[in-house]
Short mmCIF file of C-alpha atoms and ligand atoms in Angstrom, two decimals:
data_model
loop_
_atom_site.label_atom_id
_atom_site.label_comp_id
_atom_site.label_asym_id
_atom_site.label_seq_id
_atom_site.Cartn_x
_atom_site.Cartn_y
_atom_site.Cartn_z
CA MET V 1 0.22 0.46 -0.34
CA VAL V 2 1.03 3.18 -1.01
CA ALA V 3 1.00 6.10 1.72
CA PRO V 4 -1.62 8.65 1.21
CA LEU V 5 -0.75 11.91 -0.18
CA LYS V 6 -0.99 14.22 2.67
CA VAL V 7 -2.01 17.66 1.61
CA GLY V 8 -2.70 21.31 3.73
CA ILE V 9 -4.92 23.93 2.35
CA ALA V 10 -4.20 27.62 3.06
CA GLY V 11 -7.16 29.95 2.57
CA LEU V 12 -10.91 28.21 2.84
CA GLY V 13 -12.68 31.19 0.33
CA THR V 14 -14.51 30.51 -2.66
CA VAL V 15 -11.94 28.41 -3.87
CA GLY V 16 -10.53 26.57 -0.83
CA ALA V 17 -13.83 25.34 0.29
CA GLU V 18 -14.40 24.13 -2.83
CA VAL V 19 -11.37 22.06 -2.74
CA VAL V 20 -12.13 20.55 0.51
CA ARG V 21 -15.42 19.66 -1.22
CA LEU V 22 -14.01 18.58 -4.01
CA ILE V 23 -11.52 15.83 -2.46
CA GLU V 24 -14.06 14.67 -0.04
CA ARG V 25 -16.33 14.20 -2.78
CA GLN V 26 -14.39 12.39 -5.24
CA SER V 27 -12.05 10.32 -2.58
CA SER V 28 -12.61 6.96 -4.27
CA ALA V 29 -11.87 8.11 -7.74
CA LEU V 30 -8.53 9.84 -6.66
CA ALA V 31 -7.25 6.78 -5.32
CA VAL V 32 -8.01 4.93 -7.95
CA ARG V 33 -6.44 7.31 -10.42
CA CYS V 34 -3.63 7.95 -8.21
CA GLY V 35 -2.55 4.66 -7.04
CA ARG V 36 -3.01 6.37 -3.35
CA ALA V 37 -5.30 8.45 -1.37
CA VAL V 38 -5.28 11.91 -1.27
CA ARG V 39 -6.08 13.19 2.15
CA VAL V 40 -6.49 16.96 3.85
CA VAL V 41 -4.58 16.43 6.81
CA ALA V 42 -4.48 20.22 7.76
CA VAL V 43 -6.19 23.75 6.74
CA THR V 44 -5.75 26.98 7.89
CA ALA V 45 -7.47 30.25 6.79
CA ARG V 46 -7.73 34.12 8.43
CA SER V 47 -10.33 33.14 10.77
CA ASN V 48 -10.74 29.63 12.88
CA ALA V 49 -14.55 30.35 13.51
CA LYS V 50 -16.23 31.50 10.15
CA LYS V 51 -18.95 29.17 9.27
CA ARG V 52 -17.87 27.55 6.10
CA GLY V 53 -20.44 24.74 5.31
CA LEU V 54 -17.28 22.36 5.69
CA ASP V 55 -16.85 19.29 7.72
CA LEU V 56 -13.33 19.75 9.26
CA ARG V 57 -13.50 16.91 11.71
CA GLY V 58 -10.40 15.06 11.85
CA ILE V 59 -8.53 17.72 10.04
CA ALA V 60 -6.13 19.90 11.75
CA TRP V 61 -6.15 23.81 11.98
CA ALA V 62 -2.81 25.20 11.41
CA SER V 63 -1.89 28.66 13.15
CA ASP V 64 -1.19 30.35 10.39
CA PRO V 65 0.08 29.48 6.37
CA LEU V 66 3.79 29.48 7.22
CA SER V 67 3.10 26.89 9.91
CA LEU V 68 1.15 25.11 8.01
CA ALA V 69 4.21 25.36 4.89
CA LYS V 70 6.41 23.80 7.51
CA SER V 71 4.86 21.39 9.14
CA HIS V 72 5.72 17.83 9.00
CA GLU V 73 2.74 16.03 8.50
CA VAL V 74 2.22 17.80 5.40
CA ASP V 75 3.37 16.53 1.73
CA CYS V 76 1.56 19.24 -0.66
CA LEU V 77 0.91 22.76 0.32
CA VAL V 78 -1.91 24.35 -1.50
CA GLU V 79 -2.25 27.68 -1.29
CA LEU V 80 -5.67 29.67 -2.08
CA ILE V 81 -5.27 32.66 -0.18
CA GLY V 82 -4.65 35.24 -2.80
CA GLY V 83 -2.05 38.16 -3.03
CA VAL V 84 1.62 39.09 -4.71
CA GLY V 85 3.15 38.86 -1.23
CA ASP V 86 3.01 37.46 2.37
CA PRO V 87 1.78 35.18 3.82
CA ALA V 88 1.49 33.34 0.48
CA LEU V 89 4.57 34.09 -1.00
CA SER V 90 6.99 32.98 2.49
CA ALA V 91 4.73 29.92 2.78
CA ILE V 92 5.06 28.63 -0.77
CA GLU V 93 8.80 29.38 -0.52
CA THR V 94 9.24 27.78 2.58
CA ALA V 95 7.45 24.56 1.71
CA LEU V 96 9.46 24.58 -1.56
CA LYS V 97 12.51 25.05 -0.17
CA SER V 98 12.09 22.13 2.43
CA GLY V 99 11.20 19.74 -0.75
CA LYS V 100 7.42 19.86 -0.31
CA SER V 101 5.32 20.38 -3.86
CA VAL V 102 3.23 22.78 -3.84
CA VAL V 103 0.06 23.57 -5.94
CA THR V 104 -1.33 27.45 -6.11
CA ALA V 105 -4.06 29.08 -7.88
CA ASN V 106 -2.60 32.52 -7.51
CA LYS V 107 -1.78 34.35 -11.01
CA ALA V 108 -0.91 37.32 -9.52
CA LEU V 109 2.32 35.74 -7.08
CA ILE V 110 3.20 33.31 -10.54
CA ALA V 111 3.29 36.43 -12.66
CA ARG V 112 5.42 38.24 -9.88
CA HIS V 113 7.75 35.59 -8.37
CA GLY V 114 7.30 32.64 -10.68
CA VAL V 115 11.26 32.34 -11.46
CA ARG V 116 12.11 32.48 -8.17
CA LEU V 117 9.29 30.07 -7.04
CA ALA V 118 10.46 27.79 -9.60
CA LYS V 119 14.05 28.31 -8.99
CA ALA V 120 13.36 27.15 -5.69
CA ALA V 121 11.37 24.11 -6.84
CA GLU V 122 14.00 22.82 -8.92
CA ALA V 123 16.54 23.22 -6.59
CA ARG V 124 14.69 20.73 -3.95
CA GLY V 125 13.00 18.66 -6.55
CA GLY V 126 9.46 19.43 -5.89
CA ALA V 127 6.56 20.49 -8.02
CA LEU V 128 5.08 23.66 -8.36
CA ASN V 129 1.69 23.15 -10.07
CA PHE V 130 -0.63 26.23 -11.38
CA GLU V 131 -3.32 25.04 -13.70
CA ALA V 132 -5.81 27.34 -11.95
CA ALA V 133 -3.67 30.64 -12.24
CA VAL V 134 -4.70 30.84 -15.71
CA GLY V 135 -8.55 30.48 -17.41
CA ALA V 136 -9.56 28.35 -13.79
CA ALA V 137 -10.77 24.94 -15.36
CA ILE V 138 -9.14 25.76 -18.65
CA PRO V 139 -6.31 22.74 -19.05
CA ILE V 140 -4.21 25.79 -20.58
CA VAL V 141 -0.82 25.41 -18.29
CA LYS V 142 -0.47 21.36 -18.81
CA THR V 143 -1.38 21.90 -22.82
CA LEU V 144 1.32 24.54 -23.43
CA ARG V 145 4.03 22.87 -20.71
CA GLU V 146 3.26 19.51 -21.71
CA ALA V 147 0.43 18.39 -24.30
CA LEU V 148 2.09 20.83 -26.74
CA ALA V 149 6.11 20.30 -25.57
CA ALA V 150 7.22 19.28 -29.11
CA THR V 151 5.73 22.26 -31.10
CA SER V 152 6.98 25.00 -31.91
CA VAL V 153 4.46 27.96 -30.39
CA GLN V 154 4.05 30.69 -32.97
CA ARG V 155 1.22 32.71 -31.44
CA VAL V 156 -0.63 32.06 -27.87
CA TYR V 157 -3.90 34.39 -27.88
CA GLY V 158 -6.79 34.69 -25.46
CA ILE V 159 -9.69 36.19 -23.81
CA LEU V 160 -8.66 35.64 -20.11
CA ASN V 161 -10.71 38.17 -18.11
CA GLY V 162 -14.55 37.34 -17.70
CA THR V 163 -15.34 40.57 -16.35
CA CYS V 164 -14.31 42.58 -19.48
CA ASN V 165 -15.64 39.90 -22.03
CA TYR V 166 -18.92 40.14 -20.10
CA ILE V 167 -19.53 43.77 -20.31
CA LEU V 168 -18.53 43.73 -24.00
CA THR V 169 -20.79 41.00 -24.91
CA ARG V 170 -23.53 43.11 -23.43
CA MET V 171 -22.54 46.46 -24.81
CA GLU V 172 -22.70 44.86 -28.36
CA GLN V 173 -25.52 42.81 -27.95
CA GLU V 174 -27.73 45.47 -26.47
CA GLY V 175 -26.32 48.39 -27.39
CA LEU V 176 -25.45 49.84 -24.25
CA SER V 177 -22.44 52.01 -22.59
CA PHE V 178 -19.51 50.59 -21.27
CA ALA V 179 -20.70 52.39 -17.76
CA GLU V 180 -24.19 50.77 -17.40
CA CYS V 181 -22.50 47.09 -18.15
CA LEU V 182 -19.99 47.49 -15.88
CA LYS V 183 -22.13 48.96 -12.99
CA ASP V 184 -24.81 45.56 -13.77
CA ALA V 185 -21.28 43.39 -13.94
CA GLN V 186 -20.70 44.64 -10.10
CA ARG V 187 -24.30 44.26 -9.44
CA LEU V 188 -24.23 40.26 -10.25
CA GLY V 189 -20.55 39.81 -8.79
CA TYR V 190 -19.19 39.56 -11.74
CA ALA V 191 -16.71 42.33 -11.54
CA GLU V 192 -15.20 44.05 -8.28
CA ALA V 193 -15.88 47.25 -6.52
CA ASP V 194 -13.11 48.77 -7.80
CA PRO V 195 -12.78 47.04 -11.22
CA SER V 196 -9.41 49.10 -12.36
CA PHE V 197 -7.55 45.75 -11.94
CA ASP V 198 -9.61 43.90 -14.39
CA ILE V 199 -11.09 46.14 -16.91
CA ASP V 200 -7.31 48.12 -17.28
CA GLY V 201 -6.63 44.97 -18.39
CA HIS V 202 -4.23 44.37 -15.73
CA ASP V 203 -5.44 40.71 -14.87
CA THR V 204 -5.30 39.79 -17.87
CA ALA V 205 -1.96 40.93 -18.61
CA GLN V 206 -0.78 38.66 -15.35
CA LYS V 207 -2.20 35.59 -16.80
CA LEU V 208 -0.76 36.37 -20.34
CA ALA V 209 3.01 36.49 -18.92
CA ILE V 210 2.36 33.31 -17.52
CA LEU V 211 0.94 31.91 -20.96
CA ALA V 212 4.03 33.63 -22.58
CA SER V 213 6.62 31.75 -20.41
CA LEU V 214 5.00 28.37 -20.87
CA ALA V 215 4.98 28.64 -24.58
CA PHE V 216 8.67 30.85 -25.42
CA GLY V 217 10.49 29.97 -22.16
CA THR V 218 10.34 33.52 -21.46
CA LYS V 219 10.91 34.79 -17.60
CA VAL V 220 7.71 35.36 -16.74
CA ALA V 221 7.13 39.08 -15.90
CA GLN V 222 3.82 41.31 -15.91
CA SER V 223 6.48 44.15 -17.10
CA ALA V 224 7.02 42.97 -20.36
CA VAL V 225 3.54 43.07 -21.10
CA TYR V 226 1.89 46.13 -22.77
CA ALA V 227 -1.53 46.70 -21.58
CA GLU V 228 -4.46 48.71 -21.91
CA GLY V 229 -8.37 48.38 -20.87
CA ILE V 230 -11.59 48.51 -22.52
CA SER V 231 -13.21 51.83 -20.79
CA SER V 232 -12.64 53.89 -24.21
CA ILE V 233 -14.77 51.64 -26.32
CA THR V 234 -18.14 52.95 -27.06
CA PRO V 235 -21.31 50.73 -28.36
CA GLU V 236 -20.72 53.10 -31.51
CA ASP V 237 -17.69 51.38 -32.11
CA LEU V 238 -18.95 47.59 -31.40
CA ARG V 239 -21.53 48.21 -34.24
CA ALA V 240 -19.06 49.44 -36.74
CA ALA V 241 -17.05 46.21 -36.32
CA ALA V 242 -19.90 44.34 -36.66
CA GLU V 243 -20.96 45.97 -40.02
CA LEU V 244 -17.26 45.16 -40.92
CA GLY V 245 -17.44 41.81 -39.76
CA TYR V 246 -15.43 41.75 -36.88
CA ARG V 247 -16.12 41.67 -32.68
CA VAL V 248 -14.26 43.21 -30.34
CA LYS V 249 -12.62 41.30 -27.04
CA LEU V 250 -10.04 42.16 -24.83
CA LEU V 251 -7.39 39.81 -26.03
CA GLY V 252 -3.98 38.92 -24.02
CA VAL V 253 -1.69 38.22 -27.37
CA ALA V 254 1.91 37.09 -27.34
CA VAL V 255 3.59 36.07 -30.40
CA ARG V 256 7.07 35.29 -31.74
CA THR V 257 8.17 38.32 -34.06
CA PRO V 258 11.42 38.14 -35.90
CA LYS V 259 13.13 40.11 -32.89
CA SER V 260 11.52 39.25 -29.71
CA ILE V 261 8.26 38.18 -27.96
CA GLU V 262 5.39 40.37 -28.18
CA GLN V 263 3.26 40.26 -25.20
CA ARG V 264 -0.10 42.29 -25.38
CA VAL V 265 -3.14 43.22 -23.56
CA HIS V 266 -5.68 45.73 -25.65
CA PRO V 267 -9.16 45.71 -27.08
CA THR V 268 -8.94 43.81 -30.40
CA MET V 269 -11.33 43.98 -33.35
CA VAL V 270 -11.70 39.85 -34.38
CA PRO V 271 -12.98 38.27 -37.40
CA LYS V 272 -16.53 37.43 -36.30
CA SER V 273 -15.86 33.65 -38.11
CA SER V 274 -13.11 33.02 -35.29
CA SER V 275 -13.50 30.69 -32.66
CA ILE V 276 -12.24 33.33 -30.30
CA ALA V 277 -15.10 35.66 -31.60
CA GLN V 278 -17.68 32.87 -30.48
CA VAL V 279 -16.57 33.47 -26.81
CA MET V 280 -19.40 35.29 -24.77
CA GLY V 281 -19.79 36.29 -21.36
CA VAL V 282 -18.08 35.78 -18.93
CA THR V 283 -16.54 32.61 -20.80
CA ASN V 284 -12.85 32.53 -21.21
CA ALA V 285 -11.08 31.07 -24.23
CA VAL V 286 -7.30 30.48 -25.91
CA THR V 287 -6.30 29.87 -28.84
CA ILE V 288 -2.52 28.45 -29.41
CA ASP V 289 -0.93 28.74 -33.16
CA GLY V 290 1.25 25.80 -33.39
CA GLU V 291 4.07 25.16 -36.19
CA GLY V 292 2.67 22.84 -38.44
CA ILE V 293 -1.09 22.19 -36.66
CA PRO V 294 -4.25 23.86 -37.11
CA PRO V 295 -4.67 26.54 -34.48
CA ILE V 296 -6.31 24.87 -31.37
CA THR V 297 -8.78 26.64 -29.02
CA LEU V 298 -9.84 25.80 -25.97
CA VAL V 299 -12.87 27.56 -24.39
CA GLY V 300 -14.54 27.17 -20.84
CA PRO V 301 -14.78 28.81 -17.55
CA GLY V 302 -12.14 30.98 -16.54
CA ALA V 303 -13.22 31.40 -12.74
CA GLY V 304 -16.24 30.30 -10.06
CA GLY V 305 -15.33 28.07 -7.39
CA ALA V 306 -15.91 24.86 -8.55
CA ALA V 307 -14.08 25.42 -11.94
CA THR V 308 -10.93 26.59 -10.38
CA ALA V 309 -11.34 23.84 -7.85
CA SER V 310 -11.50 20.76 -10.47
CA ALA V 311 -8.00 22.67 -11.51
CA VAL V 312 -6.30 22.54 -8.36
CA VAL V 313 -7.12 19.46 -7.42
CA ALA V 314 -5.76 17.93 -10.60
CA ASP V 315 -2.62 19.82 -10.03
CA ILE V 316 -2.92 17.65 -6.48
CA MET V 317 -3.54 14.35 -7.88
CA ASP V 318 -0.32 15.19 -10.51
CA ILE V 319 1.66 15.46 -7.23
CA ALA V 320 0.42 12.05 -5.86
CA ARG V 321 0.76 10.25 -9.15
CA GLY V 322 5.11 11.32 -8.44
CA VAL V 323 4.58 13.25 -11.60
CA CYS V 324 6.83 16.51 -11.23
CA THR V 325 7.08 18.65 -14.64
CA LEU V 326 9.25 21.77 -14.05
CA PRO V 327 7.12 24.64 -13.39
CA PHE V 328 7.78 26.63 -16.63
CA GLY V 329 8.53 23.28 -18.90
CA ARG V 330 12.20 24.19 -19.03
CA PRO V 331 15.25 24.66 -16.20
CA VAL V 332 15.17 27.95 -14.77
CA GLU V 333 18.61 29.08 -16.43
CA ARG V 334 16.93 28.40 -19.73
CA LEU V 335 14.29 30.90 -19.65
CA HIS V 336 14.99 33.94 -21.19
CA THR V 337 14.66 37.48 -20.36
CA THR V 338 11.67 39.97 -22.42
CA GLU V 339 11.24 43.29 -22.69
CA LYS V 340 8.34 45.03 -23.31
CA ALA V 341 7.63 45.28 -27.05
CA PRO V 342 7.77 48.88 -28.52
CA MET V 343 3.92 49.50 -29.74
CA GLU V 344 4.58 51.82 -31.88
CA ARG V 345 6.83 49.08 -33.88
CA HIS V 346 3.56 46.94 -34.03
CA GLU V 347 2.65 45.86 -37.42
CA GLY V 348 -1.18 44.72 -37.88
CA GLY V 349 -4.65 46.17 -39.42
CA TYR V 350 -6.09 48.96 -37.55
CA TYR V 351 -9.65 49.75 -37.22
CA ILE V 352 -9.93 53.81 -37.10
CA ARG V 353 -13.02 55.76 -36.31
CA LEU V 354 -12.99 59.64 -36.61
CA LEU V 355 -15.64 62.19 -36.62
CA ALA V 356 -15.07 64.25 -39.85
CA ARG V 357 -16.30 67.73 -40.01
CA ASP V 358 -18.93 67.87 -42.89
CA GLN V 359 -17.01 70.28 -44.69
CA PRO V 360 -15.25 70.31 -48.71
CA GLY V 361 -12.04 68.53 -48.68
CA THR V 362 -12.51 66.45 -45.55
CA ALA V 363 -12.20 63.18 -47.29
CA ALA V 364 -9.25 64.01 -49.42
CA ALA V 365 -7.17 65.57 -46.35
CA ILE V 366 -7.68 62.21 -44.86
CA ALA V 367 -6.39 60.23 -47.63
CA THR V 368 -3.52 62.55 -48.19
CA ARG V 369 -2.54 61.95 -44.50
CA LEU V 370 -2.86 58.17 -44.79
CA ALA V 371 -1.13 57.86 -48.29
CA GLU V 372 1.84 59.76 -46.34
CA GLN V 373 2.49 57.22 -44.19
CA LYS V 374 1.96 54.97 -46.85
CA ILE V 375 -0.90 53.22 -44.97
CA SER V 376 -3.57 51.74 -47.31
CA ILE V 377 -6.88 51.36 -46.50
CA GLU V 378 -9.09 47.89 -46.61
CA SER V 379 -12.65 49.21 -46.19
CA ILE V 380 -14.50 53.01 -45.27
CA VAL V 381 -17.85 53.43 -43.77
CA GLN V 382 -19.56 56.93 -44.19
CA ARG V 383 -22.46 56.95 -42.48
CA HIS V 384 -24.65 59.43 -40.78
CA PRO V 385 -25.27 58.34 -37.50
CA ASN V 386 -29.15 57.77 -38.08
CA GLY V 387 -27.90 55.30 -40.60
CA VAL V 388 -28.56 57.65 -43.80
CA ASP V 389 -26.09 57.67 -45.79
CA LEU V 390 -23.81 60.73 -46.20
CA ALA V 391 -24.17 61.05 -49.63
CA HIS V 392 -27.83 61.59 -49.66
CA ILE V 393 -27.30 64.82 -46.81
CA SER V 394 -25.61 67.86 -47.93
CA GLY V 395 -25.11 71.13 -46.32
CA LYS V 396 -25.43 69.74 -42.57
CA SER V 397 -22.43 71.01 -40.47
CA SER V 398 -22.58 68.31 -37.68
CA PRO V 399 -19.53 65.70 -37.81
CA VAL V 400 -19.94 62.50 -39.77
CA PRO V 401 -18.29 59.14 -38.35
CA VAL V 402 -15.92 57.74 -40.60
CA ILE V 403 -14.81 53.92 -40.21
CA LEU V 404 -11.81 53.33 -41.68
CA ILE V 405 -10.13 49.35 -42.12
CA THR V 406 -6.63 49.45 -42.97
CA TYR V 407 -4.37 46.99 -44.25
CA ALA V 408 -1.00 45.74 -41.91
CA THR V 409 1.00 48.75 -41.35
CA TYR V 410 3.18 50.21 -38.63
CA GLU V 411 1.67 51.55 -35.18
CA ASP V 412 3.50 54.73 -35.49
CA ALA V 413 2.52 55.32 -39.09
CA VAL V 414 -1.13 55.28 -37.99
CA TYR V 415 -0.33 57.56 -35.14
CA ARG V 416 1.32 60.14 -37.36
CA ALA V 417 -1.30 60.37 -39.98
CA LEU V 418 -3.80 60.84 -37.32
CA LYS V 419 -2.00 63.87 -36.25
CA ALA V 420 -1.39 65.14 -39.55
CA VAL V 421 -5.38 64.98 -39.86
CA GLN V 422 -5.76 66.51 -36.45
CA ARG V 423 -3.80 69.45 -37.35
CA ASP V 424 -5.69 69.96 -40.66
CA LYS V 425 -9.03 70.34 -38.57
CA VAL V 426 -10.93 68.45 -40.52
CA ILE V 427 -12.20 66.18 -37.71
CA SER V 428 -13.63 66.84 -34.03
CA GLY V 429 -12.30 64.84 -31.01
CA ARG V 430 -10.11 61.86 -30.52
CA PRO V 431 -9.62 59.41 -33.57
CA GLN V 432 -10.37 56.01 -32.04
CA VAL V 433 -7.60 53.31 -32.67
CA ILE V 434 -8.45 49.60 -32.26
CA ARG V 435 -6.01 47.31 -33.02
CA ILE V 436 -7.17 44.07 -35.47
CA GLU V 437 -5.72 40.23 -35.31
CA LYS V 438 -6.19 37.87 -37.85
CA ASN V 439 -6.65 34.50 -37.61
N1 LIG E 501 -12.24 32.73 -7.00
C1 LIG E 501 -12.29 32.26 -8.50
O1 LIG E 501 -12.63 32.58 -9.07
C2 LIG E 501 -10.55 32.56 -8.62
C3 LIG E 501 -10.20 31.69 -9.77
C4 LIG E 501 -9.06 31.36 -10.59
C5 LIG E 501 -7.98 31.58 -9.30
N2 LIG E 501 -8.32 32.28 -8.33
C6 LIG E 501 -7.04 32.28 -7.37
O2 LIG E 501 -7.51 32.11 -6.00
C7 LIG E 501 -6.63 32.28 -4.71
C8 LIG E 501 -8.23 32.42 -4.01
O3 LIG E 501 -8.97 32.66 -4.22
P1 LIG E 501 -10.42 33.19 -3.97
O4 LIG E 501 -11.54 33.39 -4.79
O5 LIG E 501 -11.06 31.40 -2.99
O6 LIG E 501 -10.18 34.12 -2.23
P2 LIG E 501 -11.11 34.39 -1.30
O7 LIG E 501 -12.29 33.73 -1.37
O8 LIG E 501 -11.09 36.05 -0.84
O9 LIG E 501 -10.25 33.38 -0.01
C9 LIG E 501 -9.07 33.82 0.43
C10 LIG E 501 -9.44 32.66 1.41
O10 LIG E 501 -7.43 33.11 2.09
C11 LIG E 501 -7.89 33.45 3.80
N3 LIG E 501 -7.05 34.17 3.87
C12 LIG E 501 -7.15 35.49 4.06
N4 LIG E 501 -5.84 36.14 4.54
C13 LIG E 501 -5.36 35.21 5.13
C14 LIG E 501 -3.79 34.89 6.00
N5 LIG E 501 -3.04 36.50 6.25
N6 LIG E 501 -3.90 33.67 6.70
C15 LIG E 501 -4.41 32.94 6.27
N7 LIG E 501 -5.60 32.76 5.50
C16 LIG E 501 -5.77 33.95 4.73
C17 LIG E 501 -9.42 34.18 3.66
O11 LIG E 501 -9.55 33.51 5.12
P3 LIG E 501 -11.06 33.58 5.86
O12 LIG E 501 -12.23 33.17 5.04
O13 LIG E 501 -11.09 33.20 7.20
O14 LIG E 501 -11.25 35.01 5.36
C18 LIG E 501 -10.20 32.98 3.02
O15 LIG E 501 -10.51 32.10 3.28
C19 LIG E 501 -6.56 33.38 -5.46
O16 LIG E 501 -5.38 33.57 -5.43
C20 LIG E 501 -7.17 34.01 -6.77
O17 LIG E 501 -6.52 34.74 -7.48
C21 LIG E 501 -9.06 32.37 -7.96
#
């Protein structure tokens, strides 16, 4: 008989409580699949008195996460507290340095300290598993680290934040403003009271940094990710995108370029026919373009107690089986540093929405400025806001939306052209620019 794997869980909130329940509910299946039992022997959280709807009889209560990490009764520490610093960080580091294995769902901590923690795991031969940190139940970490280990990944991109996708979906389907949809998301518990971490793209950036490391062997670093949020997107943009055959999604994109690995998070127009464009509401999705194989898209719940627990427990099961893969799929010394990609050199198609003054010479001025920067136009939509074509209204002086889709060009060329158009005083307000990602 192989001895049970003795698990200590730090954090009994949304995810931690579900992990305890899942291990209890699936105990027989876990034992069969791992060849040994998986037993929760100790737990800890901030309050010992809180009612959690858990049966913790026979399970020790550790005074704090650090003592749980040090406990000789524990083989595997499961960190479900959250946060980039202590107590999560010191608990994980202590456990790894004593040769224990660790499972965590903490994307913020892995994005900030992943390299340091992977080094500690490697030094003592313990596992550091973090499947739930990106996309919760979507098995994207293992897919990149193990299933596609033999494939040269060219690009990995996805919808990694359910809050943003929920907001953009409601805006598109109901024509509502960003502010209205955000308020609803907060009411329904999809967005935090302070939503900036989600809507400004930082949550997606942390997850993308982890995916880039797994896909390309970069040293995980959120600072290497360009991030831009969704608050500037308007219902008009979504309507225009739809008319032109696109949808707008907040994408995290990591792509191999001739010079480096470009990591960026921003609102992105994707063709309506693409798999990623079909992903609505709080659902997450990741697409991987690997050399020699058609794109692979994984879709599923990117948050929630049960979904996250499913990935956490699968990570624990690997440890019970004795499977120990290097945290980022390569030795830490083989991971390479990347810098934040200079977005002015980003190459791609662009959506540009201008408010053009209804006066003679406007169209010619815009065309000239774009041509000066060698920007070619793929399509142009010029409509009166009420749907009447410009050609049929003359003499009106209110500005008219003009929407342009460019062929691939450089970002600095786009902004140089738009600055010149603004100087020409043929448009009102600031132009809206959204990058296009082709599939
Ligand atoms: N929720 C999701 O859908 C989801 C999805 C993917 C990843 N994750 C990640 O999973 C982790 C846990 O998230 P969660 O939603 O379960 O968080 P949560 O509901 O806020 O739970 C956090 C738990 O940590 C405990 N805790 C906080 N500070 C502590 C301290 N100083 N010492 C000991 N225990 C402490 C809390 O104790 P009390 O209960 O006593 O307050 C609580 O049990 C985070 O890293 C998060 O990013 C969550």
